[in-house]
């Protein structure tokens, strides 16, 4: 395994993340808005279900949201790298090209985990991390969910040529993945069609794993929806599949040669 | 090809073909570049120079034919080839959001160099390229010339045996082009490595040991620059006239084919003795605005090849 190159990709991601302050601030503010504006609003309507406020219910959802956005934005830097020229440094380096995919995916997951940890600190200071939180399972939840989110991001990045359609990616990938999961409502109480979509969404199982870690299984149905083993199987399985598909895509001549043309800015020259 | 001969050749390509759908970018190219040579690959836009370099650098796969670079097959041993070469693209391959030293650290780690080695080589190369005092500046704040220099430093950080320079001075002004060339000469003097260059600026190829002209993906001519220039003739004769079309036709029997540009026609002249030219000037008299002659240069070789007249 090319350790140093993979480390280089991770290090660059972290350096860039802390250098782009607005990206980091947005990653903290976005979930807090959900928690304190939407959470408070709906909480007032819904009241409490068996001692759990709607805001408390939202905590795993907003943790997941931070990782989803963080990993997606980091994975999409692959597209930025293609446009800016950094990808040239990577494709001429002496290792097989699938290591670029692995490195970028790990880097996106790392960025997501760091942002989630920052948010966790903020939430803990605000008193939203309860005593029922299980640290071991939280680590597992953050790791598995961030990798799955990075997988979604790499799949999108592998099939995207330019960042011009970033708004489309937001509208047709990130938002549906977020809304059609258990982040805002228990999956088991969704209407059948929405429930079917949520069950097909790998991110749903990441949020469920975070519910296991922060809420546990509650008799009211507001806690985790699925068994732990199912969550982990789906998340690891999806991550592996995404890695394989993105690597395959990256090694394709058809995906690869137009990239060379983007790199050199001309055709066949 | 046997092993001993192979090790002396930095690049050995035979019958290279690259097709993009209907377009044949490279059409059966044979190329041998001995180790340590400074080799120029020249040709008009779209002649297949960049496609050739990208095939040799393992970035695109040949449609047909084969190539060995630093003794390794570009298709089956791509990773080994990439480890042995440095590549400087037409456009910059740098992260503008990182500083100079951060970029070099990133590039060096990709080649599995230790941070200590990267620091040492960065200092040495930045000194050589006149960037030593700027190592903590973000790349986005550098001038075009400095960025180009850094791009070459980036391509050299792992001490490649062969350096590919694809139009290294494109888009730079004259002082910056001269700087880049001074850097490359220093680098060659110090390392003696093989350099494969493509360029539009023909005067830059004058210092090459050997140049090859390609056109429509085919090798048209190759040799030492001086030899190619001499093969063109002893002089280039330029005749300027308002009625250059009919005049050049009449002169074809005496002076051979010509290249026309506006009111000027250029002829190749093989003899050293120019007294017949002075006589011709007298004969033509008022039919022409001017008749002058000069020594040919590599630009002339390029133009005659590009027009398909040699």
XYZ file of C-alpha atoms in Angstrom:
579
model
C 0.000 0.000 0.000
C 1.345 3.452 -0.926
C 1.127 4.916 2.597
C 2.829 8.219 1.957
C 0.736 9.161 -1.098
C -2.496 8.311 0.754
C -1.242 10.293 3.732
C -0.446 13.217 1.392
C -4.031 13.245 0.096
C -5.411 13.169 3.664
C -3.085 15.905 4.869
C -3.976 18.181 1.964
C -7.697 17.737 2.674
C -7.290 18.666 6.338
C -5.044 21.658 5.584
C -7.544 22.913 3.029
C -10.513 22.361 5.340
C -9.046 24.466 8.134
C -7.880 27.091 5.629
C -11.357 27.478 4.145
C -12.932 28.980 7.257
C -16.297 29.694 5.661
C -16.677 26.045 4.683
C -15.980 25.046 8.280
C -18.254 27.692 9.800
C -21.060 26.724 7.413
C -20.584 23.097 8.417
C -21.205 24.105 12.059
C -23.968 26.643 11.493
C -26.096 24.555 9.114
C -26.906 21.760 11.609
C -27.385 24.248 14.438
C -30.000 26.109 12.383
C -31.831 22.829 11.850
C -31.613 22.018 15.507
C -32.637 25.402 16.927
C -34.956 26.790 14.270
C -36.666 23.820 12.685
C -36.210 21.616 15.737
C -37.710 24.228 18.044
C -40.546 25.012 15.639
C -41.639 21.432 15.077
C -40.909 20.604 18.687
C -43.503 23.152 19.773
C -46.104 21.534 17.509
C -45.249 17.947 18.246
C -44.644 18.193 21.969
C -42.753 15.416 23.661
C -43.043 11.765 22.820
C -42.316 9.778 25.950
C -39.813 12.170 27.451
C -37.833 12.792 24.258
C -38.033 16.301 22.807
C -37.993 16.712 19.024
C -34.696 18.578 19.355
C -33.128 15.607 21.117
C -34.514 13.375 18.385
C -32.801 15.610 15.804
C -29.309 15.322 17.351
C -28.258 12.150 15.466
C -29.842 13.596 12.318
C -27.838 16.807 12.429
C -24.650 14.898 13.267
C -25.298 12.808 10.179
C -26.090 15.912 8.163
C -22.707 17.441 9.021
C -21.004 14.288 7.821
C -23.145 14.038 4.691
C -22.378 17.621 3.644
C -18.763 17.448 4.809
C -18.010 14.201 2.982
C -19.897 15.213 -0.157
C -18.096 18.559 -0.441
C -14.724 16.914 0.207
C -15.384 14.134 -2.310
C -16.487 16.665 -4.905
C -13.059 18.310 -4.662
C -12.100 15.468 -7.010
C -14.019 17.384 -9.656
C -12.341 20.632 -8.578
C -8.988 18.835 -8.795
C -9.785 17.726 -12.333
C -10.527 21.322 -13.296
C -7.700 23.018 -11.409
C -4.826 20.740 -12.360
C -4.109 19.070 -9.025
C -5.383 15.823 -10.543
C -2.412 16.014 -12.907
C -0.075 15.640 -9.951
C -2.036 12.578 -8.846
C -2.356 10.781 -12.185
C 1.361 11.042 -13.011
C 2.425 9.744 -9.595
C 3.805 6.193 -9.484
C 0.913 4.162 -8.094
C -2.177 2.541 -9.593
C -4.962 5.052 -10.182
C -7.472 3.337 -7.888
C -5.336 4.556 -4.987
C -6.430 8.069 -5.914
C -10.030 6.958 -5.327
C -9.160 5.243 -2.043
C -7.125 8.216 -0.837
C -9.801 10.731 -1.777
C -12.521 8.634 -0.157
C -10.572 8.310 3.095
C -9.831 12.047 2.985
C -13.525 12.876 2.540
C -14.423 10.574 5.433
C -11.731 12.156 7.606
C -12.999 15.659 6.823
C -16.524 14.506 7.721
C -15.421 12.953 11.022
C -13.442 16.047 12.054
C -16.460 18.266 11.351
C -18.765 15.916 13.259
C -16.369 15.931 16.230
C -16.318 19.744 16.220
C -20.114 19.749 16.167
C -20.203 17.182 18.966
C -18.112 19.512 21.133
C -20.524 22.381 20.419
C -23.533 20.147 21.137
C -21.958 18.870 24.352
C -21.330 22.422 25.534
C -24.984 23.232 24.792
C -26.087 20.174 26.747
C -27.400 18.145 23.814
C -25.163 15.129 24.308
C -26.970 13.111 26.952
C -25.693 10.546 29.423
C -27.289 7.765 27.391
C -24.667 8.392 24.667
C -22.437 5.368 24.148
C -18.916 6.553 23.157
C -17.759 3.279 21.567
C -20.805 3.043 19.367
C -20.533 6.742 18.545
C -17.008 6.196 17.190
C -18.296 3.266 15.156
C -21.257 5.334 13.945
C -19.120 8.305 12.925
C -16.630 6.079 11.090
C -19.121 3.917 9.219
C -21.437 6.830 8.347
C -18.654 9.131 7.173
C -17.221 6.413 4.929
C -20.648 5.696 3.431
C -21.194 9.437 2.842
C -17.749 9.643 1.222
C -18.830 6.704 -0.935
C -21.916 8.593 -2.118
C -19.678 11.586 -2.832
C -17.116 9.563 -4.785
C -19.855 7.956 -6.885
C -21.191 11.392 -7.793
C -17.689 12.767 -8.404
C -16.725 9.834 -10.611
C -19.609 10.572 -12.959
C -19.379 14.380 -12.885
C -17.274 16.354 -15.337
C -17.551 19.897 -14.016
C -18.680 21.688 -10.889
C -21.025 23.831 -13.005
C -23.872 21.520 -12.066
C -23.112 21.680 -8.366
C -26.578 23.113 -7.659
C -28.070 20.092 -9.422
C -26.001 17.797 -7.221
C -27.290 19.622 -4.134
C -30.907 19.389 -5.270
C -30.925 15.892 -6.709
C -28.437 14.085 -4.495
C -27.657 15.711 -1.152
C -31.141 16.974 -0.238
C -33.034 13.791 -1.221
C -30.488 11.633 0.585
C -30.936 13.786 3.687
C -34.734 14.168 3.590
C -35.424 10.551 2.623
C -33.637 9.142 5.633
C -34.619 8.864 9.278
C -32.982 12.202 10.102
C -36.187 14.206 10.574
C -38.728 11.479 11.360
C -38.690 7.826 12.446
C -38.493 5.604 9.376
C -41.036 3.131 10.748
C -43.753 5.784 10.849
C -43.312 6.920 7.207
C -46.011 6.194 4.565
C -45.181 2.982 2.602
C -43.708 4.628 -0.535
C -41.463 7.018 1.389
C -40.513 4.215 3.709
C -39.446 2.053 0.761
C -37.251 4.874 -0.558
C -35.767 5.470 2.877
C -34.997 1.757 3.217
C -33.126 1.861 -0.098
C -31.072 4.864 1.020
C -27.771 3.751 2.581
C -27.543 7.008 4.514
C -30.685 5.980 6.466
C -28.651 3.255 8.148
C -25.916 5.716 9.074
C -28.414 7.937 10.857
C -29.881 4.834 12.495
C -26.447 3.837 13.761
C -26.062 7.335 15.246
C -29.483 6.901 16.886
C -28.191 3.686 18.451
C -25.229 5.677 19.757
C -27.083 8.738 21.084
C -30.706 7.679 21.733
C -30.707 3.894 21.925
C -33.796 1.815 21.139
C -36.839 3.516 22.658
C -40.270 1.971 23.282
C -41.883 5.104 21.778
C -40.375 4.261 18.377
C -38.414 7.549 18.373
C -35.075 5.763 18.792
C -33.220 3.470 16.411
C -35.377 1.684 13.811
C -33.145 -1.216 12.778
C -30.899 -3.780 14.427
C -27.283 -2.732 14.793
C -26.049 -5.603 12.601
C -28.260 -4.497 9.690
C -26.969 -0.916 9.912
C -23.358 -2.038 9.856
C -23.859 -4.584 7.070
C -25.561 -2.054 4.785
C -23.028 0.710 5.503
C -19.894 -1.392 5.009
C -21.413 -3.140 2.001
C -22.376 0.131 0.352
C -18.973 1.685 1.085
C -17.175 -1.251 -0.509
C -19.485 -1.222 -3.539
C -19.034 2.545 -3.996
C -15.270 2.155 -3.775
C -15.249 -0.574 -6.408
C -17.580 1.260 -8.792
C -15.721 4.584 -8.464
C -12.339 2.871 -8.956
C -13.631 0.988 -11.957
C -15.033 4.182 -13.407
C -11.739 5.945 -12.821
C -9.783 3.254 -14.642
C -12.012 3.427 -17.704
C -10.444 4.811 -20.854
C -13.750 6.475 -21.724
C -13.898 8.302 -18.401
C -10.219 8.896 -18.367
C -9.357 10.226 -21.790
C -11.851 13.090 -21.805
C -10.263 13.988 -18.488
C -6.901 14.228 -20.216
C -8.536 16.577 -22.691
C -9.838 18.708 -19.883
C -6.340 18.666 -18.445
C -4.659 19.833 -21.595
C -7.532 22.053 -22.637
C -7.706 20.649 -26.141
C -8.527 17.587 -28.162
C -6.013 15.278 -29.705
C -3.237 17.909 -29.822
C 15.612 -5.071 -29.053
C 18.174 -6.531 -26.663
C 18.555 -5.456 -23.058
C 21.900 -3.670 -23.423
C 20.714 -1.450 -26.244
C 17.439 -0.879 -24.443
C 19.155 0.514 -21.355
C 20.889 3.137 -23.503
C 17.591 4.339 -24.903
C 15.509 6.590 -22.687
C 12.587 6.323 -25.090
C 11.988 3.644 -27.663
C 8.664 3.821 -29.486
C 7.659 1.824 -32.517
C 4.554 2.158 -34.615
C 2.688 4.270 -32.061
C -0.891 5.013 -33.077
C -3.495 7.014 -31.182
C -7.009 7.284 -32.501
C -9.862 9.315 -31.011
C -12.869 7.973 -32.865
C -12.350 9.132 -36.451
C -9.405 11.363 -35.642
C -5.941 9.825 -35.960
C -3.830 11.968 -33.638
C -0.653 9.886 -33.878
C -0.131 7.735 -36.944
C 2.602 5.124 -36.683
C 5.312 7.084 -34.896
C 8.792 5.595 -34.427
C 11.014 7.394 -31.950
C 14.357 6.554 -30.341
C 15.853 8.919 -27.795
C 19.229 7.954 -26.285
C 19.803 8.513 -22.574
C 21.044 11.972 -21.709
C 19.854 13.560 -24.933
C 18.053 16.895 -25.130
C 15.364 16.071 -27.663
C 12.846 18.433 -29.242
C 9.528 17.238 -30.639
C 8.271 19.972 -32.944
C 5.238 20.432 -35.103
C 2.201 22.607 -35.740
C -0.821 22.678 -33.426
C -2.741 19.427 -33.476
C 0.149 17.514 -35.041
C 0.122 14.909 -32.257
C 2.907 16.170 -29.993
C 0.869 16.183 -26.800
C -0.798 12.859 -27.570
C 2.658 11.367 -28.096
C 3.942 12.719 -24.788
C 0.827 11.492 -22.983
C 1.260 8.002 -24.404
C 4.914 7.931 -23.369
C 3.912 9.175 -19.904
C 1.292 6.351 -19.581
C -1.600 8.808 -19.301
C -3.331 7.515 -22.412
C -3.049 4.069 -23.931
C -1.721 3.647 -27.472
C -4.362 2.389 -29.913
C -1.554 0.392 -31.547
C 2.195 0.022 -31.371
C 4.377 -0.053 -28.301
C 6.770 2.112 -26.357
C 9.378 1.600 -23.662
C 10.363 4.489 -21.453
C 13.352 4.142 -19.106
C 13.319 0.471 -20.072
C 9.697 -0.144 -19.014
C 6.663 -0.847 -21.163
C 4.221 2.072 -21.054
C 1.148 -0.172 -20.976
C 2.203 -3.117 -18.804
C 4.625 -1.339 -16.478
C 2.909 2.036 -16.281
C 3.635 2.558 -12.592
C 7.379 1.924 -13.095
C 7.416 4.333 -16.038
C 5.676 7.020 -13.975
C 8.273 6.567 -11.228
C 11.119 7.207 -13.663
C 9.772 10.282 -15.439
C 8.919 13.855 -14.546
C 6.160 15.571 -16.464
C 5.476 19.272 -16.848
C 2.143 19.899 -18.541
C 1.101 22.797 -20.736
C -1.137 23.972 -17.921
C -0.039 24.172 -14.343
C -0.368 21.129 -12.082
C -0.331 22.900 -8.731
C -2.752 23.577 -5.896
C -3.250 27.336 -5.886
C -4.626 27.291 -2.356
C -1.414 25.823 -0.903
C 1.976 27.492 -0.514
C 5.033 26.629 -2.597
C 6.505 24.359 0.057
C 3.137 22.713 0.751
C 2.775 21.943 -2.959
C 6.249 20.424 -3.089
C 5.565 18.437 0.075
C 2.370 17.078 -1.499
C 4.155 16.230 -4.760
C 7.110 14.653 -2.946
C 4.936 12.480 -0.701
C 3.155 11.215 -3.821
C 6.571 9.905 -4.936
C 7.078 8.247 -1.546
C 9.868 10.631 -0.523
C 10.440 11.262 3.188
C 9.696 14.771 4.490
C 13.418 15.288 5.174
C 14.376 14.452 1.579
C 11.572 16.680 0.283
C 12.811 19.618 2.369
C 16.381 19.147 1.195
C 15.500 18.851 -2.503
C 12.944 21.663 -2.367
C 15.546 24.023 -0.937
C 18.059 23.010 -3.590
C 15.641 23.256 -6.533
C 13.970 26.478 -5.363
C 17.428 28.030 -5.086
C 18.225 26.892 -8.639
C 14.949 28.341 -9.937
C 15.187 31.625 -8.061
C 12.228 30.904 -5.774
C 14.115 30.284 -2.522
C 12.737 33.340 -0.719
C 9.126 32.627 -1.675
C 8.597 29.148 -0.262
C 5.796 30.243 2.091
C 3.817 32.168 -0.501
C 0.523 30.736 -1.756
C 0.847 29.573 -5.349
C -2.197 31.669 -6.284
C -0.180 34.829 -5.580
C 2.746 33.944 -7.872
C 3.283 35.428 -11.337
C 2.874 33.227 -14.405
C 6.623 32.897 -14.826
C 7.198 31.886 -11.208
C 4.356 29.367 -11.381
C 5.895 27.792 -14.470
C 9.253 27.580 -12.734
C 7.577 25.954 -9.730
C 5.835 23.514 -12.055
C 9.230 22.374 -13.304
C 10.563 22.126 -9.744
C 7.484 20.022 -8.962
C 8.274 17.750 -11.904
C 11.886 17.389 -10.690
C 11.321 16.725 -6.986
C 11.794 12.953 -7.357
C 14.909 13.299 -9.549
C 13.422 11.654 -12.643
C 15.678 10.039 -15.236
C 13.629 11.578 -18.034
C 11.880 14.944 -17.959
C 8.980 15.628 -20.315
C 8.388 19.299 -20.959
C 5.194 19.951 -22.927
C 5.382 23.563 -24.131
C 7.068 24.742 -20.929
C 7.130 28.407 -21.939
C 3.705 28.723 -23.544
C 1.953 31.956 -22.621
C 5.035 33.516 -21.002
C 6.628 36.806 -21.988
C 10.163 36.918 -23.360
C 12.085 37.651 -20.116
C 10.248 34.822 -18.351
C 10.874 32.445 -21.245
C 14.579 33.266 -21.058
C 14.528 32.636 -17.301
C 12.879 29.259 -17.717
C 15.493 28.305 -20.289
C 18.313 29.410 -18.050
C 16.844 27.180 -15.303
C 16.491 24.201 -17.609
C 20.074 24.585 -18.844
C 21.372 24.727 -15.271
C 19.342 21.659 -14.432
C 20.685 19.728 -17.401
C 24.231 20.766 -16.632
C 23.831 19.479 -13.099
C 21.944 16.210 -13.687
C 22.638 15.233 -17.297
C 19.148 13.802 -17.531
C 17.201 13.112 -20.696
C 14.800 15.906 -21.642
C 11.975 15.553 -24.139
C 10.658 18.966 -25.108
C 7.774 20.136 -27.235
C 7.615 23.793 -28.126
C 6.196 26.331 -30.536
C 9.090 28.708 -30.111
C 11.590 27.256 -32.546
C 14.543 29.311 -31.357
C 14.169 27.427 -28.065
C 14.801 24.160 -29.876
C 18.126 25.425 -31.258
C 19.954 24.113 -28.220
C 18.470 20.604 -28.598
C 20.837 17.768 -29.478
C 18.248 16.491 -31.888
C 14.811 17.566 -33.044
C 12.027 15.728 -34.819
C 9.264 17.413 -36.765
C 5.887 15.737 -36.768
C 2.922 16.568 -38.901
C -0.510 14.904 -38.839
C 0.838 12.353 -36.371
C 3.719 11.267 -38.584
C 7.427 11.883 -38.206
C 8.467 14.076 -41.147
C 12.098 14.801 -40.442
C 14.587 14.475 -37.650
C 18.185 15.300 -36.946
C 20.416 17.811 -35.194
C 18.924 21.308 -35.604
C 21.952 22.641 -37.460
C 21.855 19.774 -39.947
C 18.143 20.301 -40.642
C 18.705 23.995 -41.160
C 21.573 23.321 -43.549
C 19.532 20.789 -45.489
C 17.150 23.596 -46.327
C 19.831 25.436 -48.316
C 22.468 28.116 -47.851
C 20.075 31.035 -48.073
C 16.439 31.953 -47.883
C 15.577 34.451 -50.615
C 12.649 36.768 -49.923
C 11.054 38.583 -52.834
C 8.422 41.233 -52.229
C 6.124 42.268 -55.052
C 2.612 43.553 -55.635
C 2.055 40.813 -58.196
C 3.720 38.007 -56.292
C 1.498 35.209 -57.638
C 2.466 35.455 -61.289
C 6.022 36.436 -60.458
C 6.584 33.401 -58.273
C 5.252 31.168 -61.044
C 7.716 32.644 -63.505
C 10.560 32.282 -61.038
C 9.697 28.650 -60.185
C 11.909 27.292 -62.966
C 14.883 29.237 -61.610
C 14.306 29.192 -57.848
C 11.991 26.227 -57.278
C 8.887 26.170 -55.039
C 8.174 28.984 -52.631
C 6.231 29.869 -49.495
C 3.944 32.862 -49.918
C 2.841 35.222 -47.198
C 1.047 38.358 -48.356
C 3.244 40.109 -50.918
C 6.345 38.149 -49.943
C 7.529 34.862 -51.433
C 10.345 32.853 -49.859
C 12.590 30.587 -51.919
C 15.283 28.167 -50.820
C 18.653 28.842 -52.352
C 21.249 26.096 -52.271
C 24.361 27.994 -53.432
C 26.701 29.968 -51.216
C 27.464 32.359 -54.086
C 24.788 35.062 -54.203
C 25.959 36.992 -57.294
C 23.160 35.388 -59.405
C 20.686 36.816 -56.891
C 22.092 40.315 -57.293
C 21.825 39.862 -61.049
C 18.211 38.690 -60.717
C 17.418 41.739 -58.642
C 18.656 43.904 -61.528
C 16.646 41.945 -64.104
C 13.410 42.192 -62.173
C 13.895 45.899 -61.581
C 10.615 47.692 -60.954
C 8.551 44.511 -60.905
C 9.550 43.973 -57.289
C 9.570 46.064 -54.151
C 12.484 44.236 -52.606
C 14.730 41.209 -52.917
C 16.822 40.102 -49.951
C 18.511 36.976 -48.696
C 19.428 35.649 -45.260
C 20.593 32.503 -43.523
C 17.854 29.919 -42.855
C 16.917 28.968 -39.305
C 14.790 26.359 -37.563
C 11.679 28.480 -38.058
C 12.146 28.092 -41.812
C 12.434 24.307 -41.462
C 9.201 24.366 -39.469
C 7.384 26.514 -42.040
C 8.526 24.451 -45.026
C 7.474 21.258 -43.272
C 4.165 22.720 -42.115
C 3.391 23.736 -45.710
C 4.263 20.234 -46.848
C 6.918 21.462 -49.313
C 9.767 19.284 -48.037
